[in-house]
Amino acid sequence: MKNEFCDKAAKLLEERVTREQLLAITEVPADEKMGDYAIPCFALAKEQRRNPAVIAAEFKEILSGKKEELAADRIENVGGYCNVFVDREKFTKKCFAKMFQENHGFRDWGAGGVICMDYSSPNIAKNFHAGHLRTTIIGNSLYKIFTKLGHSVVRINYLGDWGTQFGKLITAYKKWSSPQAVEERGIDELLDLYVKLNAEAEKSPELIEEARAWFVRMENNDPEALAVWNWFREISMQEFERVYKMLDISFDSCTGESFYRDKVPGLIEELRRKNLLEESQGALVIDLGAYHMPPCLITKSDGGSIYHSRDIAAAIDRKKKYGFEKCLYITGAEQSLHFKQVFKAVELMGYSWADELVHVPFGLVSLDGAKLSSRKGNMVYAEDILKEAVERAMEQIREKNPSLADKEDTAEKVGVGAVIFHDLYHQRIKNVDFAWEDVLNLEGATGPYVQYAYARAKSILRKSGDIVKADDINYHKLADDAAFSLVKILSGYEDAVVNAARGYEPSVIARYLITLTSAFNHFYQKCPILQAVEEERYARILLVTIVQDVIADACGLLGTKCPEEM
Ligand code: ARG
């Protein structure tokens, strides 16, 4: 609604301020006394070399003459501020009418434009670790957000299923393992084999030669090598699927690195034609010195494809296949340089769409304060984090609500939801620590806190049994501060989703949910609902109906589910 207000106000103020300027400076003050929209005129004053109070007074003059058009009740001028107080009844009525429209009355922002999202992308034969949990959760949420805004999203799981490490793995498997051991222990066996090979290779370097030879066989489509590799891939996928199932996540494409291996010779051709390749110690590279980056490696001396070249080939292929307007890569911030190099290479190749490639980085994960790193051996599996969360949620339920009907289902929603919410509540670039007391705390800014508010709203609606329509109520009954501040938050839903999309930042929605549910709890304490009399009761029930709907919808955008009872 702030968007809409700024559209209208900018028109009324004509040349004095642009819509964009107004949008940038207009505030929605938390304190009702400062108005529903406050326009601070300080930045404008600086630009125009005028007194902010004079500009604010001028704005007040003009807007006061057009109160009707702005649905404003009164307009004040305090110092350098022009404060607009909306007509609460009209405002609420409009807000509710919008909420009952298809897709909450959101504009079709995306107009079907295609966005490719590359996320999750775990490495086969390695565990699905906590870092992969973050990309999966953030990616899934961005998928839901952009879909709500009318984009058509292609969800790509770019499996790490190619590379020299698979040569090592096959070598180790042939030497020390068996089909039974792999079937039984799955990824654990593969991981052990990989670690063992690296350790043994320190004493016997010829193992590395052997591993290299196996990878060359893979690259040459040797059936035996490919059969083993493919089997490892399937075993890994089965394990990843368990995590996806818990998170209720799926993909449109699982085309991983292996798919692009045979596209790399063509890429090298093209790079050569475009004069971009240089030889460096037997390897082929693109020199990026002019852009203050180390060279982008295209092939090593053995001629095989590598992570960089496969990514360049994949970007070109995706553009052809999907005609995306944006392609997002959601990975840890430690890969920032990699993507800068890849994007620069695409640009130097002359592809004008290189600026549609966007790296969406995120910070590190720790568990109860302990860093998670593979080398030190305290690697934590995503699946274990999710399972532990569900178990802890179950303990809480048994303790607090032992008579709850479907405990398993609720514990699953609460536990998994808590992990997702905790991840998304922080700005993605910040490091996240999964301290269980914080994650599941019913009183903090957590998933369970939000879910609890939803369950409370649902319980009110169940008890009341009234079905109230937007046309049936007296809007004056929602004009008090507690109800109206809730209405204002509801009216900001679309802005929150748009802002989350603009910054690739699901935390905007997680924070929105906390603001909404806290205001709801406040309203619930201040205003009796079931005990209120007729008109008041109907109006409040309608408000609760909308609050509950928006909580569920916004939770859906994060990828969490709301139990009906808790
Ligand atoms: N497999 C990589 C990893 O686990 C992430 C891949 C990200 N996507 C990409 N197009 N490079 O670190």
XYZ file of C-alpha atoms and ligand atoms in Angstrom:
578
model
C 0.000 0.000 0.000
C 2.954 2.304 0.516
C 3.674 1.852 -3.159
C 0.167 2.909 -4.016
C 0.272 5.877 -1.668
C 3.523 7.103 -3.224
C 2.113 6.695 -6.748
C -0.823 8.922 -5.907
C 1.031 11.447 -3.793
C 3.767 11.866 -6.411
C 1.127 12.653 -9.025
C -0.473 15.244 -6.774
C 2.864 16.830 -5.937
C 3.704 17.002 -9.648
C 7.226 18.199 -10.427
C 8.157 18.725 -6.787
C 9.195 15.115 -6.265
C 9.378 11.955 -8.379
C 7.611 8.730 -7.526
C 10.985 7.048 -6.958
C 12.197 9.789 -4.636
C 8.994 9.647 -2.701
C 9.154 5.891 -2.425
C 12.693 6.123 -1.116
C 11.972 8.668 1.612
C 8.425 7.852 2.740
C 8.249 6.053 6.060
C 5.537 4.021 7.699
C 6.082 5.093 11.333
C 5.608 2.541 14.062
C 4.146 5.246 16.302
C 0.584 6.141 15.290
C 1.047 9.741 16.404
C 3.475 10.352 13.603
C 0.946 9.482 10.955
C 0.420 6.463 8.772
C 2.812 7.759 6.166
C 5.511 10.257 7.024
C 7.392 12.149 4.342
C 10.704 13.475 5.694
C 11.843 16.294 3.423
C 15.488 16.537 4.466
C 17.090 14.814 1.494
C 14.937 16.796 -0.924
C 15.839 20.005 0.884
C 19.518 19.304 0.495
C 19.093 18.621 -3.179
C 16.960 21.685 -3.820
C 18.875 23.857 -1.346
C 15.747 24.796 0.465
C 14.505 24.613 3.998
C 12.991 21.162 4.744
C 10.217 22.717 6.841
C 9.214 24.916 3.918
C 8.995 21.946 1.571
C 7.032 19.920 4.156
C 4.592 22.797 4.631
C 4.166 23.089 0.892
C 3.464 19.351 0.631
C 0.932 19.649 3.419
C -0.814 22.498 1.629
C -1.114 20.634 -1.631
C -2.048 17.244 -0.236
C -4.624 18.721 2.173
C -6.534 19.957 -0.839
C -6.681 16.403 -2.236
C -7.474 14.392 0.854
C -10.190 12.427 -0.913
C -7.852 11.154 -3.597
C -5.337 9.998 -1.020
C -8.011 8.473 1.219
C -6.478 10.655 3.921
C -8.243 11.848 7.016
C -5.878 14.674 7.879
C -2.419 15.898 7.021
C -0.007 17.530 9.438
C 3.256 19.301 9.104
C 5.811 18.963 11.908
C 9.231 20.449 11.226
C 10.655 18.855 8.120
C 7.963 16.173 8.074
C 4.682 15.985 6.250
C 2.585 13.368 8.066
C -0.423 11.774 6.471
C -3.152 10.184 8.578
C -5.301 7.891 6.504
C -9.027 7.501 6.796
C -8.944 4.265 8.763
C -12.301 2.954 7.653
C -11.687 3.505 3.977
C -8.165 2.188 4.264
C -9.254 -1.015 5.985
C -12.064 -1.613 3.573
C -9.731 -1.306 0.635
C -7.097 -3.479 2.219
C -9.577 -6.259 2.944
C -11.113 -6.120 -0.516
C -7.648 -6.647 -1.942
C -6.913 -9.534 0.404
C -9.923 -11.420 -0.893
C -8.867 -11.073 -4.504
C -7.030 -13.817 -6.340
C -3.408 -14.084 -5.117
C -4.132 -11.406 -2.468
C -4.598 -8.833 -5.202
C -0.900 -8.786 -6.041
C 0.071 -7.096 -9.269
C 1.506 -9.409 -11.917
C 5.043 -8.208 -11.305
C 6.803 -11.016 -13.122
C 4.482 -11.281 -16.145
C 5.633 -14.846 -16.664
C 9.289 -13.895 -17.156
C 11.559 -16.907 -16.675
C 13.985 -17.073 -13.779
C 16.381 -19.989 -13.518
C 17.446 -20.850 -10.000
C 20.454 -23.032 -9.386
C 20.315 -24.206 -5.784
C 20.814 -27.130 -3.440
C 23.290 -28.728 -5.889
C 24.955 -31.172 -3.489
C 27.952 -33.226 -4.515
C 27.358 -36.894 -5.074
C 29.284 -39.336 -2.909
C 29.567 -36.564 -0.336
C 27.151 -35.859 2.433
C 24.377 -33.340 2.176
C 25.776 -30.996 4.775
C 24.459 -28.006 6.631
C 25.689 -25.603 3.928
C 23.606 -27.456 1.366
C 20.697 -27.176 3.729
C 21.003 -23.393 3.523
C 21.092 -23.191 -0.271
C 18.151 -25.584 -0.425
C 16.070 -23.588 2.034
C 16.929 -20.169 0.593
C 16.495 -21.375 -2.987
C 13.140 -22.951 -2.284
C 11.911 -19.788 -0.612
C 13.060 -17.591 -3.506
C 11.302 -19.963 -5.875
C 8.038 -19.504 -3.968
C 8.476 -15.737 -3.701
C 9.136 -15.212 -7.403
C 6.310 -17.557 -8.320
C 3.900 -15.568 -6.162
C 4.994 -12.448 -8.018
C 4.086 -14.001 -11.355
C 7.446 -15.274 -12.564
C 7.921 -18.646 -14.110
C 10.746 -20.285 -12.175
C 12.906 -23.193 -13.342
C 14.308 -25.013 -10.317
C 17.672 -26.517 -11.163
C 19.551 -28.930 -8.948
C 23.021 -28.704 -10.449
C 24.441 -31.857 -8.934
C 28.173 -31.950 -8.346
C 28.454 -35.240 -10.200
C 31.627 -34.861 -12.220
C 35.277 -34.247 -11.507
C 38.586 -35.871 -10.644
C 37.323 -36.866 -7.212
C 35.272 -39.619 -8.839
C 38.469 -41.106 -10.229
C 39.731 -41.284 -6.665
C 36.513 -42.813 -5.501
C 36.499 -45.556 -8.109
C 40.141 -46.350 -7.335
C 39.386 -46.650 -3.635
C 36.246 -48.656 -4.257
C 38.104 -51.170 -6.425
C 40.827 -51.543 -3.819
C 39.017 -51.588 -0.534
C 35.274 -51.966 -0.882
C 32.502 -54.152 -2.268
C 29.020 -53.791 -3.730
C 27.521 -54.987 -0.430
C 29.402 -52.440 1.641
C 28.253 -49.593 -0.620
C 24.647 -50.806 -0.695
C 24.610 -51.128 3.061
C 26.390 -47.984 4.124
C 25.596 -45.678 1.200
C 27.281 -42.308 1.283
C 29.058 -43.100 4.545
C 31.005 -45.834 2.765
C 31.818 -43.566 -0.172
C 32.979 -40.812 2.142
C 35.218 -43.196 4.077
C 36.703 -44.470 0.846
C 37.462 -40.953 -0.300
C 39.120 -40.021 2.977
C 41.095 -43.235 2.996
C 42.363 -42.697 -0.541
C 43.583 -39.217 0.273
C 45.350 -40.473 3.386
C 46.970 -43.438 1.625
C 48.030 -41.303 -1.316
C 50.389 -39.380 0.950
C 52.417 -42.569 1.292
C 51.737 -44.021 -2.149
C 51.480 -41.222 -4.726
C 50.871 -43.754 -7.505
C 47.274 -43.934 -6.218
C 46.775 -40.426 -7.554
C 47.985 -41.574 -10.953
C 45.513 -44.420 -10.842
C 42.718 -42.088 -9.859
C 43.568 -39.748 -12.685
C 43.480 -42.665 -15.116
C 39.992 -43.628 -13.916
C 38.749 -40.110 -14.406
C 40.213 -40.025 -17.917
C 38.296 -43.256 -18.584
C 35.151 -41.550 -17.323
C 35.720 -38.609 -19.618
C 36.234 -41.017 -22.501
C 32.897 -42.695 -21.804
C 34.443 -45.969 -20.696
C 31.442 -48.212 -19.844
C 32.968 -49.778 -16.738
C 33.963 -46.441 -15.246
C 30.588 -44.894 -16.072
C 28.657 -47.808 -14.606
C 30.328 -47.445 -11.218
C 29.999 -43.666 -11.305
C 26.317 -43.894 -12.220
C 25.655 -46.303 -9.402
C 27.319 -43.942 -6.897
C 25.162 -41.161 -8.305
C 21.971 -43.126 -7.744
C 22.923 -44.103 -4.229
C 23.668 -40.488 -3.427
C 20.402 -39.282 -4.938
C 18.439 -41.678 -2.752
C 19.984 -40.098 0.300
C 19.408 -36.557 -0.915
C 15.796 -37.426 -1.661
C 15.203 -38.126 2.010
C 16.166 -34.543 2.864
C 14.052 -33.135 0.027
C 11.105 -35.141 1.253
C 11.422 -33.779 4.774
C 11.576 -30.250 3.401
C 8.868 -31.005 0.822
C 11.037 -29.744 -2.004
C 11.285 -30.759 -5.639
C 13.108 -29.644 -8.782
C 12.336 -29.174 -12.445
C 15.756 -30.313 -13.562
C 18.521 -32.338 -11.942
C 20.963 -31.711 -14.755
C 24.292 -31.640 -12.986
C 27.878 -30.995 -13.916
C 28.224 -34.314 -15.761
C 25.702 -33.170 -18.342
C 28.049 -30.416 -19.480
C 31.253 -32.411 -19.768
C 30.909 -32.961 -23.487
C 29.965 -29.343 -24.075
C 33.397 -28.190 -22.936
C 35.339 -29.058 -26.136
C 32.893 -26.853 -28.072
C 33.339 -24.133 -25.485
C 37.119 -24.298 -25.878
C 36.647 -23.977 -29.635
C 34.526 -20.891 -29.178
C 36.927 -19.335 -26.664
C 39.794 -19.939 -29.029
C 37.916 -18.353 -31.933
C 37.171 -15.349 -29.769
C 40.814 -15.076 -28.827
C 40.207 -15.478 -25.144
C 42.364 -18.503 -24.364
C 45.893 -18.552 -23.105
C 48.184 -21.380 -22.192
C 49.639 -21.409 -18.744
C 51.771 -24.299 -17.505
C 49.999 -26.719 -19.800
C 46.545 -25.547 -18.764
C 44.161 -23.339 -20.718
C 43.000 -20.174 -18.977
C 41.234 -16.891 -19.589
C 43.385 -14.059 -18.314
C 41.333 -11.829 -16.043
C 44.199 -9.690 -14.778
C 42.611 -6.588 -16.274
C 39.663 -7.174 -13.942
C 41.840 -7.835 -10.888
C 40.987 -11.492 -10.744
C 43.116 -14.606 -11.005
C 42.894 -16.365 -14.369
C 39.787 -18.439 -15.018
C 40.921 -22.021 -15.503
C 39.213 -23.730 -18.448
C 41.028 -27.053 -18.613
C 43.874 -28.517 -16.652
C 46.928 -29.930 -18.403
C 45.170 -33.280 -18.912
C 42.551 -31.576 -21.054
C 39.514 -32.521 -18.965
C 36.676 -30.153 -18.083
C 36.633 -28.436 -14.692
C 34.156 -26.681 -12.399
C 34.608 -23.294 -14.107
C 34.311 -24.488 -17.688
C 31.306 -26.658 -16.906
C 29.596 -23.663 -15.305
C 30.256 -21.464 -18.350
C 28.887 -24.169 -20.643
C 25.849 -24.599 -18.370
C 25.051 -20.863 -18.383
C 25.108 -20.730 -22.185
C 22.982 -23.863 -22.425
C 20.409 -22.567 -19.930
C 20.061 -19.282 -21.764
C 19.336 -21.202 -24.975
C 17.003 -23.666 -23.347
C 14.981 -21.404 -21.073
C 15.508 -17.862 -22.345
C 15.777 -16.685 -18.749
C 15.608 -13.043 -17.765
C 17.709 -13.933 -14.724
C 19.683 -16.921 -13.593
C 20.368 -17.085 -9.855
C 23.137 -19.135 -8.274
C 22.508 -19.717 -4.606
C 25.702 -20.866 -2.900
C 27.959 -20.029 0.024
C 29.825 -16.726 -0.115
C 33.101 -18.640 -0.396
C 32.232 -19.222 -4.055
C 31.956 -15.513 -4.879
C 35.218 -15.386 -6.803
C 34.268 -18.460 -8.805
C 31.062 -16.822 -10.013
C 32.731 -13.488 -10.705
C 35.168 -15.310 -12.955
C 32.471 -17.344 -14.671
C 30.242 -14.313 -15.277
C 33.200 -12.287 -16.574
C 34.117 -15.088 -18.969
C 30.556 -15.149 -20.325
C 30.676 -11.377 -20.752
C 34.029 -11.481 -22.546
C 32.589 -14.066 -24.902
C 30.291 -11.296 -26.043
C 27.046 -12.500 -24.491
C 25.084 -9.400 -23.673
C 23.031 -11.307 -21.118
C 26.012 -11.885 -18.819
C 24.554 -9.300 -16.456
C 21.485 -11.476 -15.987
C 23.606 -13.982 -14.090
C 23.394 -13.304 -10.374
C 25.292 -14.902 -7.530
C 23.166 -14.996 -4.376
C 25.675 -15.755 -1.615
C 25.062 -16.736 1.996
C 27.097 -17.079 5.196
C 28.379 -20.051 7.142
C 26.513 -22.413 9.407
C 27.493 -23.551 12.849
C 25.754 -25.836 15.263
C 25.509 -24.765 18.880
C 28.490 -22.517 18.312
C 30.735 -25.165 16.744
C 32.021 -24.523 13.226
C 31.115 -27.230 10.766
C 34.005 -28.271 8.645
C 34.736 -31.471 6.790
C 38.416 -31.627 7.492
C 38.079 -31.526 11.234
C 35.551 -34.289 10.983
C 32.661 -32.506 12.686
C 30.612 -32.453 9.515
C 26.953 -32.345 10.342
C 24.431 -33.922 8.037
C 21.399 -31.868 7.085
C 19.209 -34.867 7.727
C 20.446 -35.124 11.316
C 19.701 -31.456 11.968
C 16.157 -31.873 10.676
C 15.602 -35.094 12.597
C 16.897 -33.620 15.817
C 14.602 -30.617 15.385
C 11.602 -32.903 14.947
C 12.555 -34.933 18.029
C 12.951 -31.826 20.124
C 9.643 -30.478 18.879
C 8.062 -33.767 19.874
C 9.494 -33.469 23.394
C 8.024 -29.988 23.687
C 4.626 -31.182 22.541
C 4.610 -34.131 24.938
C 5.431 -31.763 27.741
C 3.108 -28.880 26.878
C 0.195 -30.416 25.032
C 0.140 -34.166 25.669
C -3.434 -34.557 24.477
C -2.767 -33.157 20.998
C -4.274 -35.390 18.325
C -1.702 -35.815 15.560
C 1.544 -35.379 17.450
C 3.843 -36.820 14.749
C 2.578 -34.569 12.010
C 2.688 -31.505 14.247
C 6.205 -32.280 15.475
C 7.345 -32.613 11.881
C 5.842 -29.271 10.885
C 7.151 -27.511 13.977
C 10.630 -29.053 13.916
C 11.315 -28.660 10.206
C 9.593 -25.278 10.168
C 11.781 -24.098 13.038
C 14.972 -24.960 11.175
C 13.774 -23.267 7.983
C 12.570 -20.183 9.814
C 15.759 -19.847 11.816
C 17.820 -19.992 8.647
C 15.666 -17.454 6.812
C 15.173 -15.017 9.665
C 18.789 -13.877 9.379
C 19.971 -11.864 6.446
C 21.325 -14.554 4.218
C 24.865 -13.197 4.148
C 25.129 -13.461 7.947
C 26.444 -16.628 9.537
C 23.782 -18.782 11.142
C 24.171 -20.732 14.337
C 21.698 -23.475 15.073
C 21.497 -23.214 18.855
C 18.521 -25.348 19.703
C 17.210 -23.122 22.493
C 16.958 -20.279 19.980
C 15.608 -22.312 17.102
C 12.664 -23.790 18.987
C 12.016 -21.069 21.516
C 8.285 -20.385 21.638
C 8.876 -16.884 22.940
C 11.553 -15.728 20.510
C 11.430 -14.657 16.883
C 11.055 -18.236 15.721
C 9.058 -20.506 13.479
C 7.154 -22.028 16.420
C 6.223 -18.527 17.619
C 4.643 -17.779 14.254
C 2.988 -21.179 14.035
C 1.576 -20.744 17.505
C -0.064 -17.473 16.532
C -1.568 -19.197 13.508
C -2.921 -22.053 15.641
C -4.401 -19.522 18.051
C -6.141 -17.685 15.210
C -7.463 -20.965 13.876
C -8.769 -21.935 17.262
C -10.644 -18.622 17.574
C -12.228 -19.174 14.184
C -13.189 -22.739 15.053
C -14.782 -21.647 18.292
C -16.664 -18.763 16.737
C -17.999 -20.723 13.791
C -18.977 -17.410 12.139
C -18.182 -16.970 8.503
C -17.908 -13.260 7.884
C -17.613 -11.605 4.489
C -15.851 -8.350 3.713
C -19.107 -6.636 2.751
C -20.860 -7.549 5.975
C -18.898 -5.644 8.555
C -18.865 -2.208 10.058
C -15.356 -0.951 9.360
C -15.567 1.606 12.093
C -15.170 -1.271 14.539
C -11.590 -1.814 13.387
C -10.496 1.806 13.721
C -8.921 1.485 17.178
C -5.122 1.455 17.395
C -4.644 -2.253 18.119
C -6.804 -3.401 15.224
C -5.675 -0.721 12.840
C -1.962 -1.298 13.337
C -2.646 -4.903 12.388
C -4.511 -3.752 9.279
C -1.579 -1.581 8.308
C 0.813 -4.505 8.575
C -1.499 -6.625 6.446
C -1.570 -3.880 3.862
C 2.206 -4.083 3.659
C 2.248 -7.735 2.609
C 2.759 -7.120 -1.080
C 5.537 -4.595 -0.411
C 7.288 -7.144 1.812
C 7.172 -9.829 -0.861
C 8.383 -7.432 -3.542
C 11.244 -6.247 -1.327
C 12.207 -9.819 -0.520
C 12.364 -10.570 -4.243
C 14.334 -7.427 -5.098
C 17.031 -8.242 -2.554
C 16.829 -12.037 -2.998
C 16.241 -11.867 0.710
C 13.636 -14.176 2.281
C 14.509 -12.672 5.673
C 12.258 -9.739 4.744
C 9.307 -12.122 4.873
C 10.454 -13.913 8.016
C 10.702 -10.523 9.733
C 7.374 -9.456 8.305
C 5.847 -12.570 9.866
C 7.258 -11.699 13.272
C 5.891 -8.159 13.016
C 2.508 -9.481 11.947
C 2.239 -12.168 14.619
C 3.440 -9.865 17.416
C 0.822 -7.304 16.407
C -1.757 -10.068 16.314
C -0.827 -11.213 19.824
C -1.086 -7.631 21.016
C -4.494 -7.228 19.388
C -5.651 -10.497 20.887
C -4.686 -9.337 24.370
C -6.277 -5.907 23.950
C -9.461 -6.758 22.119
C -11.795 -9.549 23.142
C -13.012 -11.407 20.088
C -15.360 -14.212 21.028
C -16.749 -12.204 23.941
C -17.324 -9.072 21.877
C -20.827 -8.166 20.821
C -22.211 -8.505 17.340
C -20.755 -5.837 15.031
C -17.500 -5.720 16.911
C -17.257 -9.463 17.011
C -17.867 -9.874 13.276
C -15.352 -7.205 12.391
C -12.700 -8.786 14.596
C -13.442 -12.264 13.302
C -12.915 -11.017 9.770
C -9.630 -9.463 10.786
C -8.511 -12.748 12.362
C -9.573 -14.608 9.228
C -7.324 -12.442 7.103
C -4.421 -12.530 9.562
C -4.516 -16.313 9.631
C -4.630 -16.477 5.861
C -1.663 -14.160 5.420
C 0.386 -15.982 8.060
C -0.172 -19.274 6.239
C 0.584 -17.723 2.862
C 3.764 -16.009 4.035
C 4.907 -19.192 5.800
C 4.338 -20.958 2.504
C 6.728 -18.475 0.886
C 9.385 -19.508 3.362
C 8.639 -23.182 2.828
C 7.207 -23.849 6.294
C 3.832 -25.341 7.142
C 1.393 -24.342 9.840
C -0.283 -26.985 12.009
C -3.940 -26.282 12.789
C -3.339 -27.001 16.451
C -0.238 -26.917 18.573
N 28.104 -28.478 -6.007
C 28.567 -27.227 -5.528
C 28.875 -27.315 -4.043
O 28.399 -28.188 -3.374
C 27.572 -26.112 -5.722
C 27.166 -25.852 -7.146
C 26.564 -24.505 -7.306
N 26.115 -24.229 -8.629
C 26.891 -23.953 -9.688
N 26.334 -23.718 -10.824
N 28.186 -23.895 -9.551
O 29.608 -26.500 -3.527
